[in-house]
Short mmCIF file of C-alpha atoms in Angstrom, two decimals:
data_model
loop_
_atom_site.label_atom_id
_atom_site.label_comp_id
_atom_site.label_asym_id
_atom_site.label_seq_id
_atom_site.Cartn_x
_atom_site.Cartn_y
_atom_site.Cartn_z
CA MET G 1 0.00 0.00 0.00
CA GLN G 2 1.16 3.52 -0.83
CA PHE G 3 0.79 6.47 1.56
CA ILE G 4 0.21 8.60 -1.56
CA ASP G 5 -0.47 6.79 -4.85
CA LEU G 6 0.85 8.81 -7.79
CA LYS G 7 1.23 5.77 -10.05
CA THR G 8 -2.51 5.15 -10.31
CA GLN G 9 -3.13 8.80 -11.08
CA TYR G 10 -0.47 8.78 -13.79
CA ALA G 11 -1.91 5.62 -15.35
CA LEU G 12 -5.29 7.35 -15.65
CA LEU G 13 -3.85 10.59 -17.05
CA LYS G 14 -0.95 9.11 -19.03
CA PRO G 15 -2.18 10.00 -22.54
CA GLU G 16 -2.83 13.65 -21.61
CA ILE G 17 0.34 14.10 -19.55
CA ASP G 18 2.58 12.38 -22.12
CA ALA G 19 1.10 14.45 -24.96
CA ARG G 20 1.63 17.67 -23.02
CA ILE G 21 5.23 16.79 -22.21
CA GLN G 22 5.92 15.79 -25.81
CA SER G 23 4.56 19.12 -27.00
CA VAL G 24 7.02 20.98 -24.77
CA LEU G 25 9.90 18.80 -25.97
CA GLU G 26 9.04 19.49 -29.58
CA ALA G 27 8.65 23.24 -29.04
CA GLN G 28 11.82 23.42 -26.90
CA ALA G 29 10.21 26.21 -24.86
CA PHE G 30 11.46 24.97 -21.51
CA ILE G 31 11.46 28.35 -19.75
CA GLN G 32 8.29 30.49 -19.70
CA GLY G 33 6.66 28.48 -22.48
CA PRO G 34 3.00 29.03 -23.36
CA GLU G 35 1.87 26.25 -21.00
CA VAL G 36 2.94 28.40 -18.04
CA ARG G 37 0.54 31.22 -18.91
CA GLU G 38 -2.14 28.67 -19.79
CA LEU G 39 -1.77 27.12 -16.35
CA GLU G 40 -1.90 30.50 -14.61
CA ALA G 41 -5.17 31.30 -16.38
CA ALA G 42 -6.60 27.89 -15.48
CA LEU G 43 -5.56 28.28 -11.83
CA ALA G 44 -7.21 31.71 -11.71
CA ASP G 45 -10.38 30.27 -13.18
CA PHE G 46 -10.42 27.38 -10.73
CA SER G 47 -9.68 29.43 -7.62
CA GLY G 48 -11.52 32.63 -8.44
CA ALA G 49 -8.35 34.69 -8.02
CA ARG G 50 -7.93 37.75 -10.19
CA ARG G 51 -4.20 37.18 -10.69
CA VAL G 52 -1.98 34.09 -10.44
CA VAL G 53 1.79 34.03 -10.78
CA THR G 54 3.55 30.66 -10.85
CA CYS G 55 7.03 30.17 -9.43
CA ALA G 56 9.68 27.55 -8.76
CA ASN G 57 8.30 26.11 -5.50
CA GLY G 58 5.99 26.75 -2.58
CA THR G 59 8.74 28.14 -0.36
CA ASP G 60 9.62 30.72 -2.99
CA ALA G 61 5.93 31.60 -3.22
CA LEU G 62 5.98 32.63 0.44
CA GLN G 63 9.19 34.60 0.02
CA LEU G 64 7.86 36.35 -3.07
CA ALA G 65 4.72 37.36 -1.19
CA LEU G 66 6.71 38.79 1.71
CA MET G 67 9.07 40.62 -0.64
CA ALA G 68 6.22 42.14 -2.63
CA LEU G 69 4.68 43.39 0.61
CA GLY G 70 7.96 44.99 1.65
CA VAL G 71 8.56 42.80 4.72
CA GLY G 72 12.15 43.04 5.93
CA PRO G 73 14.46 43.94 8.83
CA GLY G 74 12.67 45.24 11.89
CA ASP G 75 9.37 43.58 10.94
CA ALA G 76 7.51 40.88 12.85
CA VAL G 77 5.50 38.19 11.08
CA PHE G 78 3.06 36.21 13.20
CA VAL G 79 3.01 32.54 12.27
CA PRO G 80 1.82 29.29 13.86
CA SER G 81 4.59 27.20 15.35
CA PHE G 82 2.92 23.91 14.40
CA THR G 83 3.83 23.95 10.71
CA TYR G 84 6.64 23.07 8.31
CA THR G 85 9.90 25.02 8.41
CA ALA G 86 9.28 26.68 5.02
CA THR G 87 6.64 28.93 6.56
CA ALA G 88 9.11 30.36 9.04
CA GLU G 89 12.45 30.23 7.23
CA VAL G 90 11.50 32.71 4.53
CA ILE G 91 10.78 35.32 7.19
CA LEU G 92 14.32 35.08 8.55
CA LEU G 93 15.85 34.97 5.08
CA LEU G 94 14.41 38.45 4.51
CA GLY G 95 15.79 39.79 7.78
CA ALA G 96 12.40 39.89 9.50
CA ARG G 97 11.51 37.94 12.61
CA PRO G 98 8.95 35.16 13.05
CA VAL G 99 6.78 35.46 16.14
CA PHE G 100 5.45 31.98 16.83
CA VAL G 101 1.91 31.51 18.10
CA ASP G 102 -0.11 28.57 19.31
CA SER G 103 -2.60 26.31 17.53
CA ASP G 104 -6.23 25.36 18.00
CA PRO G 105 -6.35 21.82 19.44
CA ASP G 106 -9.26 20.76 17.24
CA THR G 107 -8.53 22.35 13.86
CA PHE G 108 -4.69 22.31 14.16
CA ASN G 109 -4.75 25.81 12.60
CA ILE G 110 -3.68 29.09 14.16
CA ASP G 111 -5.13 30.06 17.54
CA PHE G 112 -6.43 33.58 17.06
CA GLU G 113 -6.33 34.52 20.73
CA SER G 114 -2.70 33.47 20.94
CA ALA G 115 -1.98 35.43 17.75
CA GLU G 116 -3.66 38.59 19.00
CA ALA G 117 -1.84 38.43 22.32
CA ALA G 118 1.46 38.10 20.46
CA ILE G 119 0.63 41.05 18.20
CA VAL G 120 -0.22 43.30 21.17
CA ARG G 121 2.85 42.15 23.09
CA THR G 122 5.11 42.83 20.11
CA ARG G 123 3.59 46.22 19.40
CA ASP G 124 3.86 47.30 23.04
CA GLY G 125 7.45 46.06 23.16
CA GLY G 126 8.40 48.69 20.59
CA VAL G 127 11.32 46.75 19.12
CA LEU G 128 9.67 45.17 16.09
CA ARG G 129 6.95 46.50 13.78
CA PRO G 130 3.98 44.12 13.53
CA ALA G 131 3.89 43.67 9.75
CA ALA G 132 2.04 40.53 8.67
CA LEU G 133 -0.16 37.66 9.76
CA LEU G 134 0.84 34.41 8.04
CA THR G 135 -1.70 31.62 8.51
CA VAL G 136 -1.44 27.98 7.40
CA ASP G 137 -4.24 25.76 6.05
CA LEU G 138 -2.80 22.78 7.86
CA PHE G 139 -3.59 19.31 6.48
CA GLY G 140 -5.97 20.90 3.96
CA LEU G 141 -8.38 22.52 6.44
CA PRO G 142 -8.94 26.17 5.51
CA VAL G 143 -8.25 28.62 8.30
CA ASP G 144 -11.18 30.76 9.47
CA TYR G 145 -10.51 33.44 6.86
CA ASP G 146 -13.06 35.84 8.34
CA ARG G 147 -11.35 35.84 11.73
CA ALA G 148 -7.91 36.06 10.16
CA ARG G 149 -8.97 39.00 7.97
CA ALA G 150 -10.55 40.79 10.93
CA LEU G 151 -7.47 40.24 13.08
CA ALA G 152 -5.11 41.54 10.40
CA ASP G 153 -7.29 44.58 9.71
CA ARG G 154 -7.69 45.37 13.41
CA HIS G 155 -3.93 45.65 13.81
CA GLY G 156 -3.01 47.01 10.38
CA LEU G 157 -1.23 43.86 9.22
CA ALA G 158 -0.90 42.33 5.79
CA PHE G 159 -2.61 38.93 5.62
CA ILE G 160 -0.80 36.08 3.85
CA SER G 161 -2.25 32.58 3.61
CA ASP G 162 0.10 29.61 3.26
CA ALA G 163 -2.19 27.20 1.39
CA ALA G 164 0.51 24.69 0.42
CA GLN G 165 -1.79 22.01 1.82
CA GLY G 166 -5.06 23.91 1.42
CA PHE G 167 -5.34 24.65 -2.29
CA GLY G 168 -8.64 23.25 -3.50
CA ALA G 169 -10.38 23.82 -0.16
CA SER G 170 -13.30 26.22 0.28
CA PHE G 171 -14.35 28.54 3.09
CA LYS G 172 -18.00 29.63 3.14
CA GLY G 173 -18.32 28.73 -0.52
CA ARG G 174 -15.19 30.59 -1.69
CA ARG G 175 -12.15 28.74 -2.96
CA VAL G 176 -8.88 29.25 -1.15
CA GLY G 177 -6.96 31.83 -3.18
CA SER G 178 -10.02 33.87 -4.14
CA GLY G 179 -8.98 37.09 -2.46
CA MET G 180 -9.85 36.25 1.15
CA ALA G 181 -6.21 37.00 2.04
CA ASP G 182 -4.06 39.76 0.55
CA VAL G 183 -1.85 37.05 -0.88
CA THR G 184 -2.32 33.27 -0.94
CA THR G 185 0.51 30.89 -1.77
CA THR G 186 0.59 27.22 -2.63
CA SER G 187 2.98 24.41 -3.47
CA PHE G 188 2.88 21.87 -6.28
CA PHE G 189 5.30 19.49 -4.56
CA PRO G 190 4.41 15.98 -5.83
CA ALA G 191 2.74 14.92 -2.57
CA LYS G 192 0.36 17.88 -2.45
CA PRO G 193 -3.29 17.47 -3.51
CA LEU G 194 -2.35 19.17 -6.79
CA GLY G 195 1.24 18.16 -7.42
CA CYS G 196 3.65 18.24 -10.34
CA TYR G 197 6.60 15.93 -11.06
CA GLY G 198 9.21 18.09 -9.34
CA ASP G 199 9.00 21.42 -7.59
CA GLY G 200 6.51 24.17 -8.33
CA GLY G 201 4.44 26.86 -6.66
CA ALA G 202 2.05 29.73 -7.24
CA VAL G 203 0.90 33.00 -5.73
CA PHE G 204 -2.73 34.19 -5.84
CA THR G 205 -3.92 37.76 -5.31
CA ASP G 206 -6.61 40.19 -6.36
CA ASP G 207 -4.19 43.12 -6.11
CA ASP G 208 -2.65 44.05 -9.47
CA ARG G 209 0.19 45.95 -7.83
CA ILE G 210 1.20 42.96 -5.73
CA ALA G 211 0.88 40.58 -8.68
CA ASP G 212 3.02 42.79 -10.91
CA ALA G 213 5.67 43.09 -8.19
CA ILE G 214 5.75 39.32 -7.65
CA ARG G 215 6.09 38.62 -11.38
CA SER G 216 8.97 41.09 -11.55
CA ILE G 217 10.69 39.71 -8.44
CA CYS G 218 10.56 36.11 -9.64
CA LEU G 219 12.19 37.17 -12.93
CA HIS G 220 15.29 38.81 -11.37
CA GLY G 221 13.48 42.11 -10.80
CA LYS G 222 12.67 42.50 -14.49
CA GLY G 223 10.85 45.60 -15.73
CA HIS G 224 9.21 46.02 -19.13
CA GLU G 225 12.33 44.94 -21.02
CA LYS G 226 14.50 41.87 -20.51
CA TYR G 227 17.49 43.80 -19.20
CA ASP G 228 15.49 46.49 -17.43
CA VAL G 229 16.07 45.73 -13.73
CA VAL G 230 13.68 47.75 -11.59
CA ARG G 231 14.11 45.97 -8.24
CA VAL G 232 16.21 43.32 -6.56
CA GLY G 233 14.70 39.98 -7.48
CA VAL G 234 15.32 36.25 -7.51
CA ASN G 235 15.21 33.45 -10.05
CA SER G 236 11.97 31.59 -9.40
CA ARG G 237 10.19 30.36 -12.52
CA LEU G 238 7.93 27.36 -12.94
CA ASP G 239 9.43 25.06 -15.58
CA THR G 240 7.26 24.65 -18.65
CA LEU G 241 7.46 20.87 -18.27
CA GLN G 242 5.92 21.14 -14.81
CA ALA G 243 3.14 23.34 -16.17
CA ALA G 244 2.52 20.69 -18.81
CA VAL G 245 2.12 18.06 -16.08
CA LEU G 246 -0.15 20.24 -13.96
CA LEU G 247 -2.62 21.14 -16.71
CA PRO G 248 -4.11 17.62 -17.09
CA LYS G 249 -4.02 17.18 -13.31
CA LEU G 250 -5.91 20.42 -12.75
CA ALA G 251 -8.57 19.29 -15.22
CA VAL G 252 -9.49 16.38 -12.91
CA PHE G 253 -8.65 18.12 -9.62
CA GLY G 254 -12.27 18.88 -8.73
CA ASP G 255 -13.21 15.23 -9.10
CA GLU G 256 -10.17 14.15 -7.08
CA LEU G 257 -11.16 16.52 -4.27
CA GLU G 258 -14.56 14.85 -4.09
CA LYS G 259 -12.89 11.44 -3.93
CA ARG G 260 -10.61 12.66 -1.13
CA HIS G 261 -13.69 13.85 0.73
CA ALA G 262 -15.31 10.40 0.35
CA VAL G 263 -12.16 8.72 1.68
CA ALA G 264 -12.12 11.04 4.69
CA GLN G 265 -15.80 10.43 5.39
CA ARG G 266 -15.30 6.67 5.47
CA TYR G 267 -12.23 6.95 7.70
CA THR G 268 -14.20 9.15 10.10
CA ALA G 269 -17.18 6.80 10.15
CA ARG G 270 -14.88 3.92 11.08
CA LEU G 271 -12.69 5.74 13.61
CA LYS G 272 -14.67 8.54 15.26
CA ASP G 273 -15.83 6.43 18.21
CA HIS G 274 -12.28 5.40 19.03
CA VAL G 275 -9.96 8.39 18.49
CA ALA G 276 -10.09 12.15 17.91
CA THR G 277 -10.68 12.46 14.15
CA PRO G 278 -10.34 15.65 12.07
CA GLN G 279 -12.95 18.34 12.62
CA ALA G 280 -15.85 17.84 10.21
CA ALA G 281 -16.57 20.39 7.50
CA GLU G 282 -19.74 22.43 7.94
CA GLY G 283 -21.98 24.34 5.53
CA ASP G 284 -20.06 25.55 2.47
CA ASP G 285 -16.66 24.69 3.96
CA ARG G 286 -14.70 22.04 2.08
CA PHE G 287 -11.37 20.52 3.01
CA ALA G 288 -8.60 19.71 0.54
CA TRP G 289 -7.66 16.67 2.67
CA ALA G 290 -3.95 16.92 2.01
CA GLN G 291 -3.64 14.61 5.01
CA TYR G 292 -6.04 12.65 7.20
CA THR G 293 -4.67 13.29 10.67
CA VAL G 294 -5.88 11.80 13.94
CA LYS G 295 -4.75 12.36 17.53
CA VAL G 296 -3.66 9.29 19.45
CA PRO G 297 -1.93 8.64 22.77
CA ASP G 298 1.05 6.33 22.41
CA ARG G 299 1.46 7.70 18.89
CA ASP G 300 4.90 6.17 18.35
CA GLY G 301 3.71 2.75 19.49
CA VAL G 302 0.66 2.93 17.23
CA GLN G 303 2.83 3.92 14.27
CA ALA G 304 5.21 1.02 14.91
CA ARG G 305 2.32 -1.46 15.06
CA LEU G 306 0.88 -0.07 11.82
CA LYS G 307 4.24 -0.49 10.13
CA ALA G 308 4.40 -4.10 11.28
CA ALA G 309 0.96 -4.61 9.72
CA GLY G 310 2.15 -3.14 6.40
CA VAL G 311 0.27 0.16 6.74
CA PRO G 312 2.27 3.35 6.11
CA SER G 313 1.75 6.46 8.21
CA ASN G 314 3.50 9.77 8.78
CA VAL G 315 3.97 12.33 11.54
CA TYR G 316 3.42 15.98 10.60
CA TYR G 317 5.15 17.37 12.68
CA PRO G 318 7.19 15.78 15.50
CA ARG G 319 8.49 19.11 16.84
CA PRO G 320 6.96 22.61 16.58
CA MET G 321 9.06 25.35 15.07
CA HIS G 322 9.69 27.27 18.29
CA LEU G 323 11.52 24.22 19.68
CA GLN G 324 13.58 23.52 16.56
CA PRO G 325 17.32 24.27 16.96
CA ALA G 326 17.25 26.77 14.09
CA TYR G 327 14.42 28.80 15.67
CA ILE G 328 14.87 28.29 19.41
CA GLU G 329 16.15 31.84 19.95
CA TYR G 330 13.00 33.31 18.40
CA GLY G 331 10.53 31.42 20.60
CA GLY G 332 9.61 31.30 24.26
CA GLY G 333 11.01 27.85 24.93
CA GLU G 334 9.36 24.68 26.13
CA GLY G 335 5.96 25.25 27.67
CA SER G 336 5.38 28.57 25.91
CA LEU G 337 2.99 27.17 23.27
CA PRO G 338 1.41 24.19 25.02
CA VAL G 339 -1.11 23.16 22.35
CA ALA G 340 1.47 23.05 19.54
CA GLU G 341 3.81 21.11 21.79
CA GLY G 342 1.08 18.67 22.75
CA LEU G 343 -0.07 18.11 19.18
CA SER G 344 3.45 17.22 18.11
CA HIS G 345 3.23 14.16 20.38
CA LEU G 346 -0.27 13.10 19.31
CA VAL G 347 -0.75 13.58 15.57
CA LEU G 348 -0.58 10.70 13.12
CA SER G 349 -1.51 10.86 9.43
CA LEU G 350 -2.99 7.85 7.64
CA PRO G 351 -2.79 7.08 3.89
CA MET G 352 -4.74 9.67 1.91
CA HIS G 353 -5.19 10.01 -1.83
CA PRO G 354 -8.14 9.98 -4.25
CA TYR G 355 -7.62 6.41 -5.41
CA LEU G 356 -7.95 4.53 -2.13
CA SER G 357 -10.55 1.79 -2.54
CA VAL G 358 -13.18 1.03 0.08
CA ALA G 359 -11.37 -2.22 0.80
CA GLU G 360 -8.08 -0.36 1.35
CA ILE G 361 -9.71 2.21 3.62
CA ASP G 362 -11.25 -0.54 5.68
CA MET G 363 -7.96 -2.43 5.82
CA VAL G 364 -6.19 0.69 7.12
CA SER G 365 -9.00 1.32 9.59
CA ASP G 366 -8.93 -2.26 10.88
CA ALA G 367 -5.16 -2.16 11.29
CA PHE G 368 -5.38 1.19 13.05
CA LEU G 369 -8.06 0.02 15.47
CA SER G 370 -5.95 -3.02 16.27
CA ALA G 371 -2.89 -0.80 16.74
CA ILE G 372 -4.60 1.44 19.31
CA ASN G 373 -5.95 -1.60 21.17
CA PRO G 374 -3.09 -4.09 20.94
CA ASN G 375 -4.34 -6.16 23.86
CA ALA G 376 -7.96 -6.42 22.71
#
């Protein structure tokens, strides 16, 4: 069994993907070929964003967003500690400082009370300028965009959404990326719900000024002409071959999201009476289900027993950012963010992809229930 099954997806899309790749090979337009702009238009249509700019990877997408917003030395960016390092590292690379905040124990996403307290504390400290709120749609669950928007507006912050795991999700009927944040970023890493066959990323915004700045920055600060350099930039372009792979995948992405939802529903039906399962979607909310993550005591023991039964699983993430060696000086130390610290010892992600059969879901569920009750 595969934790994420890309082979089945490729087998289903092989004619379209192979034809797209062959077209790029024949045209020899490997950098900024027409498929890149075609993909950006398709992503805008899918998400409802006014502007989409693709880039080399999801980490670059975050850095490009921060750069376009002018975040730099002396600025504070408020970010959940329970996330992947990419969310925090780009802040430091630009000379700004991450201020880590706690997580909600049920959604795994940012705790807004913890975030507001950190913003007030930072502002009153007078050393750093509160500049941006950077939320994360962890495991594919969209953050409460209304609360995030209100919090950012109340304190005069830019609002950036890291939707590396959340692209495809909806909040109150609006797709992630459709202008609910000032800037939304995503990743097309192969394991993401919409993944390419290498690295790739994109930035979504309804602000033309921000979009134009990001496009310039990712092309070495290019102006209207090739050698017209109007700002300091970076080299962050989505390869045409990756755009060619993503176009057929995007065409079936909506259907795959529905299949992910069905997988999650069956998992929850089997497991909800035994462990803490992911919070259920309500109303017009829709998850992307990048991961199906449960909370279990004796997590490491359960994972070992699953492995022995031939069932793969993963831990996202075994240590929150504020306790990582690279970030320890920027956090409050052990005990400062108790929910994030607690989650890191409880979370376990089960196999999740659109092509899991009912039999496979039940096999995973049976193995999991045996693993949490080894003496039953």
